[in-house]
Coordinates of C-alpha atoms in Angstrom, one line a residue:
Chain A
M29 CA 8.1 6.8 19.3
S30 CA 4.9 7.8 17.4
I31 CA 5.2 9.9 14.4
T32 CA 2.0 11.8 15.4
S33 CA 2.9 12.5 19.1
D34 CA 4.5 15.9 18.5
R35 CA 4.4 19.5 19.3
S36 CA 1.4 21.6 18.4
G37 CA 3.0 23.2 15.3
A38 CA 4.1 19.9 13.8
A39 CA 0.6 18.6 14.4
A40 CA -0.9 21.2 12.1
V41 CA 1.0 20.3 9.0
K42 CA -0.6 18.2 6.4
E43 CA 1.5 15.4 5.0
V44 CA 1.2 13.8 1.5
A45 CA 3.4 10.8 0.8
V46 CA 4.1 10.0 -2.8
I47 CA 4.6 6.2 -3.4
S48 CA 4.2 3.8 -6.3
G49 CA 4.6 0.1 -5.6
K50 CA 6.4 -0.4 -8.8
G51 CA 9.7 1.4 -9.2
G52 CA 10.4 4.0 -11.8
T53 CA 6.8 5.3 -12.3
G54 CA 7.7 9.0 -11.7
K55 CA 7.5 9.6 -8.0
T56 CA 10.5 11.9 -7.7
T57 CA 9.6 13.8 -10.8
V58 CA 6.1 14.5 -9.4
V59 CA 7.4 15.4 -5.9
A60 CA 9.8 17.9 -7.4
G61 CA 6.9 19.4 -9.4
F62 CA 4.8 19.6 -6.3
A63 CA 7.6 21.3 -4.3
S64 CA 7.9 24.0 -7.0
L65 CA 4.2 24.6 -7.1
A66 CA 3.6 24.5 -3.4
A67 CA 6.4 26.9 -2.6
C68 CA 4.5 29.6 -4.6
S69 CA 1.8 29.7 -2.0
G70 CA 3.5 29.4 1.3
P71 CA 6.2 27.6 3.3
V72 CA 6.6 23.9 2.5
V73 CA 8.8 21.2 3.8
L74 CA 10.2 18.3 1.7
A75 CA 11.3 14.8 2.9
D76 CA 13.1 12.2 0.8
C77 CA 12.1 8.9 2.4
D78 CA 13.7 6.7 -0.3
V79 CA 16.7 6.3 1.9
D80 CA 18.1 3.3 -0.1
A81 CA 18.4 5.3 -3.3
P82 CA 17.5 8.9 -2.7
D83 CA 17.2 11.0 -5.9
L84 CA 15.2 14.1 -5.0
H85 CA 18.3 16.1 -4.3
L86 CA 19.2 15.8 -8.0
L87 CA 16.2 18.0 -8.8
L88 CA 16.0 20.2 -5.7
H89 CA 19.7 20.8 -5.1
P90 CA 19.7 21.1 -1.3
E91 CA 22.4 22.9 0.6
I92 CA 23.2 20.7 3.6
G93 CA 22.9 22.5 6.9
E94 CA 23.1 19.7 9.4
A95 CA 24.5 16.1 9.0
H96 CA 23.9 13.4 11.5
D97 CA 25.0 9.8 12.0
F98 CA 22.3 7.1 12.0
R99 CA 23.4 4.3 14.2
A100 CA 20.8 1.6 14.4
S101 CA 22.5 -1.7 14.1
R102 CA 25.2 -3.8 15.5
N103 CA 27.4 -6.4 14.0
A104 CA 28.9 -9.5 15.7
F105 CA 32.7 -10.0 15.8
I106 CA 34.3 -13.3 16.5
D107 CA 37.6 -13.2 18.3
R108 CA 39.6 -16.0 16.5
D109 CA 42.0 -16.3 19.5
K110 CA 39.2 -17.3 21.8
C111 CA 37.1 -19.3 19.2
T112 CA 37.3 -23.1 19.5
G113 CA 35.4 -23.7 16.3
C114 CA 32.5 -25.4 18.0
G115 CA 30.1 -24.0 15.5
L116 CA 27.3 -23.2 17.9
C117 CA 27.1 -19.7 16.7
E118 CA 26.6 -20.9 13.1
T119 CA 24.0 -23.4 14.1
H120 CA 21.9 -20.8 16.0
C121 CA 22.2 -17.9 13.6
R122 CA 18.8 -17.5 11.9
F123 CA 20.2 -15.1 9.2
D124 CA 22.9 -17.3 7.6
A125 CA 25.5 -14.7 8.7
I126 CA 28.1 -17.1 10.1
A127 CA 30.2 -19.6 8.2
G128 CA 33.5 -21.1 9.4
A129 CA 33.5 -18.9 12.4
V130 CA 33.5 -15.7 10.3
V131 CA 30.6 -13.2 10.5
D132 CA 29.3 -11.8 7.2
P133 CA 28.7 -8.2 8.2
L134 CA 26.1 -7.7 5.4
S135 CA 24.0 -10.6 6.6
C136 CA 24.4 -10.0 10.3
E137 CA 21.3 -8.5 11.9
G138 CA 23.0 -7.8 15.2
C139 CA 20.5 -9.9 17.2
G140 CA 23.1 -11.1 19.6
V141 CA 22.1 -14.8 19.6
C142 CA 25.7 -15.8 18.8
Y143 CA 27.0 -13.6 21.5
W144 CA 24.7 -15.4 24.0
V145 CA 25.4 -18.9 22.9
C146 CA 29.2 -18.8 22.5
P147 CA 30.6 -20.9 25.3
E148 CA 34.0 -19.2 25.1
R149 CA 32.5 -15.7 25.2
A150 CA 34.5 -15.1 22.0
I151 CA 31.9 -12.8 20.4
T152 CA 31.4 -9.1 20.8
M153 CA 28.7 -6.9 19.4
G154 CA 29.9 -3.6 17.8
E155 CA 27.8 -0.7 16.8
Q156 CA 27.6 0.1 13.1
L157 CA 27.2 3.4 11.3
S158 CA 24.1 2.5 9.3
G159 CA 23.7 5.7 7.5
R160 CA 23.6 9.5 7.5
W161 CA 20.7 12.0 7.5
Y162 CA 20.7 15.6 6.6
V163 CA 18.6 18.8 7.2
S164 CA 19.1 21.1 4.2
E165 CA 17.7 24.1 2.5
T166 CA 16.4 24.2 -1.1
R167 CA 14.8 27.1 -3.1
Y168 CA 11.4 25.7 -2.2
G169 CA 11.9 25.1 1.5
P170 CA 13.8 22.9 4.0
M171 CA 14.4 19.3 3.0
V172 CA 15.2 16.4 5.3
H173 CA 16.9 13.5 3.5
A174 CA 19.1 10.5 4.3
R175 CA 21.3 7.9 2.9
L176 CA 21.3 4.3 4.3
E177 CA 24.7 2.6 4.0
P178 CA 24.6 0.0 1.2
G179 CA 23.2 -3.4 2.3
E180 CA 22.0 -2.1 5.7
E181 CA 18.8 -3.0 7.5
N182 CA 16.6 -0.6 9.5
S183 CA 15.6 1.5 6.6
G184 CA 12.2 1.9 8.2
R185 CA 13.7 3.4 11.3
L186 CA 15.7 5.9 9.2
V187 CA 12.5 6.8 7.3
T188 CA 10.7 7.4 10.6
L189 CA 13.5 9.6 11.8
V190 CA 13.5 11.7 8.6
R191 CA 9.7 12.2 8.8
R192 CA 9.7 13.2 12.4
R193 CA 12.4 15.8 11.9
A194 CA 10.5 17.1 8.8
R195 CA 7.3 17.5 10.8
E196 CA 9.2 19.3 13.5
L197 CA 10.6 21.7 10.9
A198 CA 7.2 22.2 9.5
G199 CA 6.1 23.4 13.0
E200 CA 9.1 25.6 13.3
R201 CA 8.6 27.2 9.9
D202 CA 4.8 27.3 10.0
A203 CA 4.6 25.2 6.9
G204 CA 1.2 24.0 6.0
V205 CA 2.3 21.1 3.8
L206 CA 5.0 18.3 4.0
I207 CA 5.6 16.5 0.8
T208 CA 7.5 13.2 1.1
D209 CA 9.1 11.2 -1.8
G210 CA 8.6 7.6 -0.9
P211 CA 10.5 4.4 -1.9
P212 CA 9.2 1.7 -4.3
G213 CA 7.9 -1.6 -3.0
I214 CA 5.6 -2.4 0.0
G215 CA 8.0 -3.4 2.7
C216 CA 9.3 -1.7 5.8
P217 CA 10.5 1.7 4.4
V218 CA 7.2 2.1 2.5
I219 CA 5.2 1.3 5.6
S220 CA 7.2 3.8 7.6
T221 CA 6.6 6.4 4.9
V222 CA 2.8 6.2 4.8
T223 CA 1.7 5.4 8.4
G224 CA 0.3 8.5 9.9
A225 CA 0.4 10.5 6.7
D226 CA -2.7 12.5 5.7
L227 CA -2.7 11.2 2.2
A228 CA -0.8 8.7 0.1
L229 CA -0.6 9.6 -3.6
V230 CA 0.2 6.5 -5.7
V231 CA 1.9 7.2 -9.0
T232 CA 1.3 4.3 -11.3
E233 CA 1.7 3.5 -14.9
P234 CA -0.6 1.7 -17.4
T235 CA 1.3 -1.5 -17.7
L236 CA 0.6 -5.0 -16.4
S237 CA 3.3 -4.6 -13.8
G238 CA 2.1 -1.2 -12.8
M239 CA -1.4 -2.5 -12.3
H240 CA -0.2 -5.6 -10.4
D241 CA 1.9 -3.5 -8.1
L242 CA -0.8 -0.8 -7.6
G243 CA -3.1 -3.4 -6.2
R244 CA -0.5 -4.4 -3.6
V245 CA 0.5 -0.9 -2.6
L246 CA -3.2 0.1 -2.2
G247 CA -3.5 -2.9 0.0
V248 CA -0.8 -1.6 2.2
C249 CA -2.6 1.8 2.5
R250 CA -5.8 0.1 3.4
H251 CA -4.1 -2.2 5.9
F252 CA -2.6 0.8 7.7
G253 CA -5.6 3.1 7.3
V254 CA -4.0 5.7 5.1
A255 CA -6.3 7.5 2.6
A256 CA -5.0 6.9 -1.0
L257 CA -5.2 8.8 -4.3
V258 CA -3.9 7.5 -7.6
C259 CA -2.5 9.2 -10.7
I260 CA -1.5 7.5 -13.9
N261 CA 1.8 8.6 -15.4
R262 CA 2.6 8.0 -19.1
H263 CA -1.1 7.1 -19.5
D264 CA -1.0 7.1 -23.3
L265 CA 1.4 4.2 -23.4
Y266 CA -1.5 1.8 -23.1
P267 CA -4.8 3.6 -22.9
E268 CA -6.8 0.5 -22.3
A269 CA -4.8 -0.3 -19.2
A270 CA -5.3 3.3 -18.0
D271 CA -9.0 2.9 -18.4
A272 CA -8.8 -0.4 -16.5
I273 CA -7.0 1.3 -13.7
D274 CA -9.8 4.0 -13.6
R275 CA -12.5 1.3 -13.4
E276 CA -10.7 -0.8 -10.7
C277 CA -10.0 2.3 -8.5
L278 CA -13.6 3.4 -8.9
A279 CA -14.7 0.0 -7.8
Q280 CA -12.5 0.2 -4.7
G281 CA -13.5 3.8 -3.9
I282 CA -10.0 5.2 -4.6
P283 CA -10.0 8.6 -6.5
V284 CA -7.9 8.7 -9.7
I285 CA -7.0 12.4 -9.6
G286 CA -5.2 12.8 -12.9
R287 CA -3.1 11.5 -15.8
I288 CA 0.2 12.6 -17.1
P289 CA 1.2 11.9 -20.7
Y290 CA 4.4 10.2 -21.9
D291 CA 6.8 12.9 -22.9
A292 CA 10.6 12.6 -23.7
G293 CA 10.9 16.2 -22.5
V294 CA 10.6 15.0 -18.9
T295 CA 13.9 13.2 -19.2
E296 CA 15.5 16.3 -20.6
A297 CA 14.3 18.3 -17.6
I298 CA 15.8 15.6 -15.3
V299 CA 19.1 15.7 -17.1
R300 CA 19.2 19.5 -16.6
G301 CA 18.3 19.0 -12.9
V302 CA 15.1 21.1 -13.2
P303 CA 11.6 20.2 -11.9
V304 CA 9.7 19.6 -15.1
V305 CA 7.1 22.2 -14.2
E306 CA 9.8 24.9 -14.5
Y307 CA 11.1 23.5 -17.7
G308 CA 8.3 24.7 -20.0
D309 CA 4.6 25.0 -20.2
T310 CA 3.9 21.6 -21.5
E311 CA 1.0 19.2 -21.2
V312 CA 3.1 17.4 -18.5
S313 CA 3.6 20.6 -16.5
R314 CA -0.1 21.4 -16.7
A315 CA -1.0 17.8 -15.7
I316 CA 1.2 18.0 -12.6
A317 CA -0.2 21.4 -11.7
G318 CA -3.7 19.9 -12.0
L319 CA -2.6 17.0 -9.7
W320 CA -1.3 19.4 -7.1
D321 CA -4.6 21.3 -7.1
E322 CA -6.4 18.1 -6.5
V323 CA -4.1 17.0 -3.7
L324 CA -4.4 20.3 -2.0
A325 CA -8.1 20.2 -2.2
R326 CA -8.1 16.9 -0.4
L327 CA -5.5 17.5 2.2
Chain B
M16 CA 19.9 -8.5 -12.4
A17 CA 20.0 -5.4 -10.2
S18 CA 19.8 -1.7 -10.8
G19 CA 19.4 0.5 -7.7
K20 CA 16.9 2.6 -9.5
G21 CA 13.4 1.2 -10.0
G22 CA 11.9 0.9 -13.5
T23 CA 15.2 0.7 -15.5
G24 CA 14.2 -2.6 -17.1
K25 CA 15.7 -5.3 -14.9
T26 CA 12.7 -7.6 -15.3
T27 CA 12.5 -7.0 -19.0
V28 CA 16.1 -7.9 -19.5
A29 CA 16.0 -10.8 -17.1
A30 CA 12.9 -12.3 -18.5
N31 CA 14.0 -11.9 -22.1
L32 CA 17.5 -13.3 -21.4
A33 CA 15.9 -16.2 -19.6
L34 CA 13.6 -17.0 -22.5
A35 CA 16.3 -16.7 -25.1
A36 CA 18.8 -18.8 -23.1
S37 CA 16.2 -21.5 -22.2
V38 CA 16.0 -22.5 -25.9
R39 CA 19.6 -23.9 -25.5
L40 CA 20.2 -24.5 -21.8
P41 CA 18.4 -25.5 -18.7
V42 CA 17.6 -22.1 -17.1
Q43 CA 15.9 -21.2 -13.8
F44 CA 14.3 -17.8 -13.1
L45 CA 14.1 -16.7 -9.5
D46 CA 12.0 -13.6 -8.9
C47 CA 13.4 -12.2 -5.7
D48 CA 11.6 -8.9 -5.9
V49 CA 9.2 -10.3 -3.3
E50 CA 7.5 -6.9 -2.6
E51 CA 6.4 -6.4 -6.1
P52 CA 7.2 -9.5 -8.2
N53 CA 6.5 -8.9 -11.9
A54 CA 8.3 -11.5 -13.9
H55 CA 5.3 -13.8 -14.0
L56 CA 3.5 -11.2 -16.1
L57 CA 6.0 -11.7 -18.9
L58 CA 6.9 -15.4 -18.4
K59 CA 3.4 -16.6 -17.5
P60 CA 4.6 -19.6 -15.5
V61 CA 2.5 -22.5 -14.4
I62 CA 3.0 -22.8 -10.6
A63 CA 3.0 -26.3 -9.4
E64 CA 3.5 -25.8 -5.7
R65 CA 3.3 -23.0 -3.2
E66 CA 4.9 -22.9 0.2
S67 CA 4.2 -20.5 3.1
V68 CA 7.2 -18.6 4.4
E69 CA 7.1 -18.2 8.1
I70 CA 9.0 -16.3 10.8
P71 CA 9.4 -18.2 14.1
V72 CA 7.9 -15.9 16.7
P73 CA 7.9 -16.6 20.5
R74 CA 4.9 -18.1 22.4
V75 CA 5.2 -17.8 26.1
D76 CA 3.9 -20.5 28.5
E77 CA 2.5 -18.2 31.2
A78 CA 2.3 -21.1 33.6
R79 CA 6.1 -21.5 33.5
C80 CA 6.9 -17.8 33.1
T81 CA 8.2 -16.0 36.2
H82 CA 8.0 -12.6 34.5
C83 CA 11.7 -12.0 35.1
G84 CA 11.9 -9.9 31.9
S85 CA 15.0 -11.5 30.4
C86 CA 13.3 -12.0 27.1
A87 CA 12.3 -8.3 26.9
D88 CA 15.8 -7.2 27.9
V89 CA 17.5 -9.3 25.2
C90 CA 15.1 -8.7 22.3
P91 CA 16.8 -6.6 19.7
Q92 CA 13.5 -5.5 18.1
H93 CA 11.7 -4.6 21.4
A94 CA 9.1 -7.0 20.4
I95 CA 8.4 -8.4 23.9
A96 CA 6.9 -6.4 26.8
V97 CA 6.8 -8.1 30.2
F98 CA 4.2 -6.9 32.8
P99 CA 3.9 -8.2 36.4
N100 CA 1.6 -11.0 35.4
R101 CA 1.6 -11.0 31.6
V102 CA 3.9 -11.1 28.6
L103 CA 2.9 -9.4 25.5
V104 CA 4.5 -10.4 22.2
L105 CA 4.4 -7.9 19.4
A106 CA 4.6 -10.4 16.6
Q107 CA 4.8 -7.9 13.8
L108 CA 8.1 -6.5 15.2
C109 CA 9.7 -9.9 15.6
H110 CA 12.5 -10.9 13.2
G111 CA 12.7 -14.5 14.5
C112 CA 16.2 -14.4 15.9
G113 CA 15.3 -16.8 18.7
A114 CA 17.2 -15.0 21.4
C115 CA 14.3 -14.9 23.8
R116 CA 13.7 -18.7 23.6
L117 CA 17.4 -19.4 24.1
L118 CA 17.7 -17.1 27.1
C119 CA 14.5 -17.8 29.0
P120 CA 15.7 -19.2 32.3
Q121 CA 12.5 -21.2 32.7
G122 CA 12.4 -22.6 29.2
A123 CA 9.0 -21.0 29.0
I124 CA 9.2 -19.9 25.4
S125 CA 8.5 -22.0 22.3
E126 CA 8.2 -20.8 18.8
V127 CA 5.3 -20.7 16.4
G128 CA 5.5 -19.9 12.7
R129 CA 4.0 -16.6 11.5
P130 CA 3.3 -16.5 7.8
V131 CA 4.8 -13.5 6.1
G132 CA 4.7 -14.6 2.5
E133 CA 4.9 -17.4 0.1
V134 CA 7.1 -19.0 -2.6
G135 CA 5.6 -20.4 -5.8
V136 CA 7.6 -22.9 -7.9
G137 CA 6.8 -24.1 -11.4
N138 CA 8.0 -23.6 -14.9
A139 CA 7.6 -21.2 -17.8
E140 CA 7.7 -23.7 -20.6
G141 CA 4.6 -22.4 -22.2
V142 CA 6.1 -19.1 -23.2
A143 CA 9.7 -20.5 -23.6
R144 CA 8.7 -23.1 -26.1
P145 CA 5.6 -21.9 -27.9
R146 CA 6.2 -24.1 -31.0
A147 CA 6.9 -27.8 -31.0
G148 CA 10.6 -28.8 -31.5
G149 CA 11.9 -25.6 -29.9
A150 CA 13.6 -22.9 -31.9
E151 CA 16.7 -24.1 -33.6
R152 CA 18.0 -20.7 -34.6
G153 CA 21.4 -21.4 -35.7
N154 CA 24.4 -20.4 -33.6
A155 CA 23.5 -16.8 -33.1
G156 CA 26.4 -15.0 -31.7
G157 CA 28.4 -18.2 -31.4
L158 CA 27.8 -19.8 -28.0
P159 CA 31.1 -21.4 -26.9
D160 CA 31.3 -25.2 -26.7
R161 CA 31.7 -25.2 -22.9
I162 CA 28.0 -24.5 -22.5
P163 CA 26.5 -27.1 -24.9
P164 CA 22.8 -27.1 -25.5
G165 CA 21.0 -29.0 -22.8
G166 CA 19.6 -32.4 -23.5
E167 CA 22.8 -33.7 -25.0
E168 CA 24.6 -34.3 -21.8
G169 CA 23.5 -35.1 -18.3
G170 CA 19.9 -35.5 -19.1
M171 CA 18.7 -32.1 -18.1
P172 CA 16.8 -30.6 -21.1
A173 CA 16.8 -27.0 -22.1
G174 CA 13.8 -25.2 -20.6
L175 CA 12.8 -22.6 -18.1
A176 CA 12.1 -23.4 -14.4
F177 CA 10.6 -20.7 -12.3
A178 CA 10.2 -19.6 -8.7
Q179 CA 8.7 -16.5 -7.2
G180 CA 8.6 -15.0 -3.8
R181 CA 5.7 -12.8 -2.7
L182 CA 5.6 -10.9 0.5
K183 CA 2.2 -10.7 2.2
V184 CA 0.6 -7.2 1.9
G185 CA 1.0 -5.5 5.2
E186 CA 4.1 -7.3 6.2
A187 CA 7.3 -5.3 6.6
L188 CA 10.1 -7.9 6.3
A189 CA 11.2 -8.9 2.8
P190 CA 14.5 -10.7 3.5
P191 CA 13.0 -13.9 5.0
V192 CA 10.9 -14.4 1.8
V193 CA 13.9 -13.6 -0.4
R194 CA 16.0 -16.2 1.5
A195 CA 13.2 -18.7 0.9
V196 CA 13.2 -18.1 -2.8
R197 CA 17.0 -18.3 -3.0
K198 CA 16.8 -21.8 -1.4
K199 CA 15.1 -23.0 -4.5
A200 CA 18.1 -22.2 -6.6
D201 CA 19.0 -25.2 -8.8
R202 CA 22.7 -24.9 -9.6
R203 CA 22.5 -27.4 -12.4
R204 CA 20.8 -24.7 -14.3
L205 CA 21.7 -21.2 -15.4
V206 CA 20.0 -19.3 -12.5
I207 CA 18.8 -15.8 -13.4
V208 CA 17.7 -13.8 -10.4
D209 CA 15.5 -10.7 -10.6
V210 CA 16.4 -8.4 -7.7
A211 CA 14.3 -5.6 -6.2
P212 CA 15.2 -1.9 -6.7
G213 CA 17.1 -0.2 -3.9
T214 CA 20.3 -1.0 -2.2
S215 CA 19.4 -2.3 1.3
C216 CA 18.8 -5.7 2.9
P217 CA 16.3 -7.3 0.5
V218 CA 18.7 -6.6 -2.4
V219 CA 21.7 -8.0 -0.6
E220 CA 19.7 -11.1 0.3
A221 CA 18.9 -11.6 -3.3
L222 CA 22.5 -11.1 -4.5
K223 CA 24.0 -13.5 -2.0
G224 CA 25.2 -16.7 -3.7
A225 CA 25.3 -15.1 -7.1
D226 CA 28.4 -15.4 -9.3
F227 CA 27.8 -12.3 -11.4
C228 CA 25.6 -9.3 -11.4
L229 CA 24.2 -7.6 -14.5
L230 CA 23.3 -4.0 -13.8
V231 CA 20.5 -2.6 -15.8
T232 CA 20.6 1.2 -15.9
E233 CA 19.2 4.1 -17.8
P234 CA 21.1 7.2 -19.0
T235 CA 19.5 9.7 -16.7
P236 CA 20.9 11.4 -13.6
F237 CA 18.7 9.1 -11.4
G238 CA 19.8 6.0 -13.2
L239 CA 23.5 7.0 -12.9
H240 CA 23.2 8.0 -9.3
D241 CA 21.5 4.8 -8.2
L242 CA 24.0 2.8 -10.4
E243 CA 26.8 4.3 -8.3
L244 CA 25.1 3.2 -5.1
M245 CA 24.6 -0.3 -6.5
V246 CA 28.3 -0.6 -7.4
E247 CA 29.1 0.2 -3.8
V248 CA 27.0 -2.7 -2.7
L249 CA 28.6 -5.0 -5.2
E250 CA 32.1 -4.0 -4.0
K251 CA 31.0 -4.9 -0.5
L252 CA 29.9 -8.3 -1.7
G253 CA 32.9 -8.8 -4.0
L254 CA 30.6 -9.6 -6.9
P255 CA 31.8 -8.9 -10.4
A256 CA 29.4 -7.0 -12.7
A257 CA 28.7 -5.6 -16.1
V258 CA 26.1 -3.2 -17.4
V259 CA 23.2 -3.1 -19.7
I260 CA 22.0 0.4 -20.7
N261 CA 18.3 0.5 -21.3
R262 CA 16.4 3.4 -23.0
A263 CA 19.8 4.4 -24.4
V264 CA 20.0 7.8 -26.2
V265 CA 22.7 9.3 -28.3
G266 CA 24.8 11.8 -26.6
D267 CA 24.6 10.6 -23.0
A268 CA 28.0 11.0 -21.4
G269 CA 27.3 10.1 -17.8
V270 CA 26.7 6.4 -17.7
P271 CA 29.4 5.3 -20.2
A272 CA 32.0 7.5 -18.6
F273 CA 31.2 6.1 -15.1
C274 CA 31.4 2.5 -16.5
R275 CA 34.8 3.2 -18.0
R276 CA 36.1 4.7 -14.8
R277 CA 34.9 1.7 -12.8
R278 CA 35.9 -0.8 -15.5
L279 CA 32.4 -2.1 -15.9
P280 CA 31.9 -3.6 -19.3
I281 CA 28.8 -2.4 -21.1
L282 CA 27.3 -5.6 -22.7
M283 CA 24.2 -4.3 -24.4
E284 CA 22.4 -1.1 -25.2
I285 CA 18.7 -1.1 -25.8
A286 CA 17.7 2.0 -27.6
Q287 CA 14.9 4.3 -26.4
D288 CA 11.9 3.0 -28.3
R289 CA 8.3 3.6 -27.5
R290 CA 7.4 0.2 -29.0
I291 CA 9.5 -1.6 -26.5
A292 CA 7.6 0.3 -23.7
E293 CA 4.3 -0.6 -25.3
S294 CA 5.3 -4.3 -25.6
Y295 CA 6.3 -4.4 -22.0
A296 CA 3.1 -2.6 -20.9
R297 CA 1.1 -5.4 -22.4
G298 CA 3.2 -8.2 -20.9
I299 CA 4.6 -9.3 -24.2
P300 CA 8.3 -10.4 -24.0
L301 CA 10.4 -8.8 -26.7
V302 CA 11.6 -12.2 -27.9
Q303 CA 8.0 -13.1 -28.6
A304 CA 7.2 -9.8 -30.3
D305 CA 10.2 -10.0 -32.7
P306 CA 12.5 -13.0 -33.1
E307 CA 15.5 -10.7 -33.7
W308 CA 15.4 -10.1 -30.0
T309 CA 16.2 -13.8 -29.3
D310 CA 19.5 -13.3 -31.2
R311 CA 20.3 -10.1 -29.4
F312 CA 19.7 -11.7 -26.0
L313 CA 21.8 -14.8 -27.0
V314 CA 24.6 -12.4 -27.8
L315 CA 24.2 -10.8 -24.4
L316 CA 24.4 -14.3 -22.9
R317 CA 27.6 -15.0 -24.8
R318 CA 29.1 -11.6 -23.6
I319 CA 28.2 -12.4 -20.0
Q320 CA 30.1 -15.7 -20.4
E321 CA 33.1 -13.9 -21.8
V322 CA 33.4 -11.4 -19.0
A323 CA 32.5 -13.8 -16.2
P324 CA 34.5 -17.0 -17.0
A325 CA 34.9 -17.9 -13.4
S326 CA 31.2 -18.0 -12.8
V327 CA 30.6 -20.0 -16.0
S328 CA 33.2 -22.6 -15.1
R329 CA 31.8 -22.9 -11.6
W330 CA 28.4 -23.6 -13.1
E331 CA 30.1 -26.2 -15.4
R332 CA 31.8 -27.8 -12.4
E333 CA 28.5 -28.1 -10.5
R334 CA 26.8 -29.6 -13.5
C335 CA 29.6 -32.1 -14.0
R336 CA 29.7 -33.0 -10.3
S337 CA 25.9 -33.6 -10.0
R338 CA 26.0 -35.6 -13.2
A339 CA 28.9 -37.8 -12.1
T340 CA 27.6 -38.5 -8.6
G341 CA 23.9 -38.5 -9.4
V342 CA 23.4 -36.2 -6.4
G343 CA 21.0 -33.3 -6.6
P344 CA 22.1 -29.7 -6.7
P345 CA 24.3 -28.5 -3.9
R346 CA 22.7 -26.2 -1.3

């Protein structure tokens, strides 16, 4: 199920994934800005790959066209009438999901080990609704997004599904660019967001945490062979750290393509549900426009 | 400490609360944001030991294998491929469930540990007690008698123990590393757990075993939306919660209204203040930058104790039990 084995139209689209490592650096704000700018020059497709806590819809206001179930996991159920309390299931469960012959559905990974070991055949595996995914229209173009059920696993698989549909749509609509809003962290949903993308733009912040997390997320990009770019949001909060990020990225051969200043007006734009580039001609808007030009030039 | 949304200030609140509380009680900080752990940047712990976290992945003895394919059929992650005369294990896909080993009719599968991360254990005494004699600040906020300052009973002094999980870069699976950190919980102490952003399995793993959840949010549409998602997770877990609003601004209606509707007490509001952001940026805990913050976080601790009496008395029971029997902390 390769993200890149697709029809000819989908293969032509260029994909930029916006990630961060540290949460809250401004990914969604930047992606909304990019969507607004990109739509001025041609068809664009958007994807919200932060399936745990999707927020892009709060700025792009999609109208849902299709909704689909995402069924990726199973949960074990123990039939208490057949159970003899032998405890073999609990002993063999690697995920601490069984206690006192009761399965904790949030911990259960659906591996089926308990089903196989139960001498009374008292356990059945039932399919779960793990989430929902949607194909919607926004003012800027089609958007594919999803919502994983709270506590679920398989976020990576849902992300892969969202991206694949987004690439198909790009082919159908002849879109040159796919912009994806990624999740924070470095684990499976992030890996599923960046693998096979043409570019990963890391939005970072000039804080000790931001720098620490930047190093790790750049490590993920390197590990999976994805070209990375960096931009520094709220750069004036700690200019020495911003400069340190510049130096470190230079040393690693990673381009720092721009900086965005700290501005309370960004929050106002979010509160009004408007991409910041449409909220006024501010330094922030101009900085995001500059970033988009740089991204386009490198895609 | 959880949030749903990243960047709301979980680590800031968790670390400062831990530092303030550790002057009076034995506290333990567990950094369960194993993908991007940050608390060490504020708490500057000295790590005394590190352990590798490993997932048991199958190793096939080709001499005993008959290539029947049972392992491949049963694997929930499709991590095994069986060819006419070879078995290929895709170790990066394996979650370590052990089904293949259990079901191999020839007993040809053993397990070997694959490192996916590490847990570091130590203490943050250096930042917690920068001056000799500790900080006797007077009874700021009036801590109730049922949590007396440590050192007077049971022999466990006040102070700040620390453990951190760190997922290896390039690895996908956070939950096993989170589980490994959680196993370090010392229930004789007040355990403060820093949880990753998001709402999926790494977050749930970090919350398991907790008595109470403090939700750190920000008064923006993103903060509110993700807070709503987190509350759904907590309801599934049956975990009581309260809220801290960070970067609070006058005139926000969304978050307070939501909290009222869902009966979530708001225990603290930290005003939007660029100086707080700058202090955080430089890795300086607020309680260090300005001693008034210690009082404010002790008040937060008292308020948590007021709204979560069940969790507090359970903590008390564990402490009393381990003191009476001389046995170490329960699992």
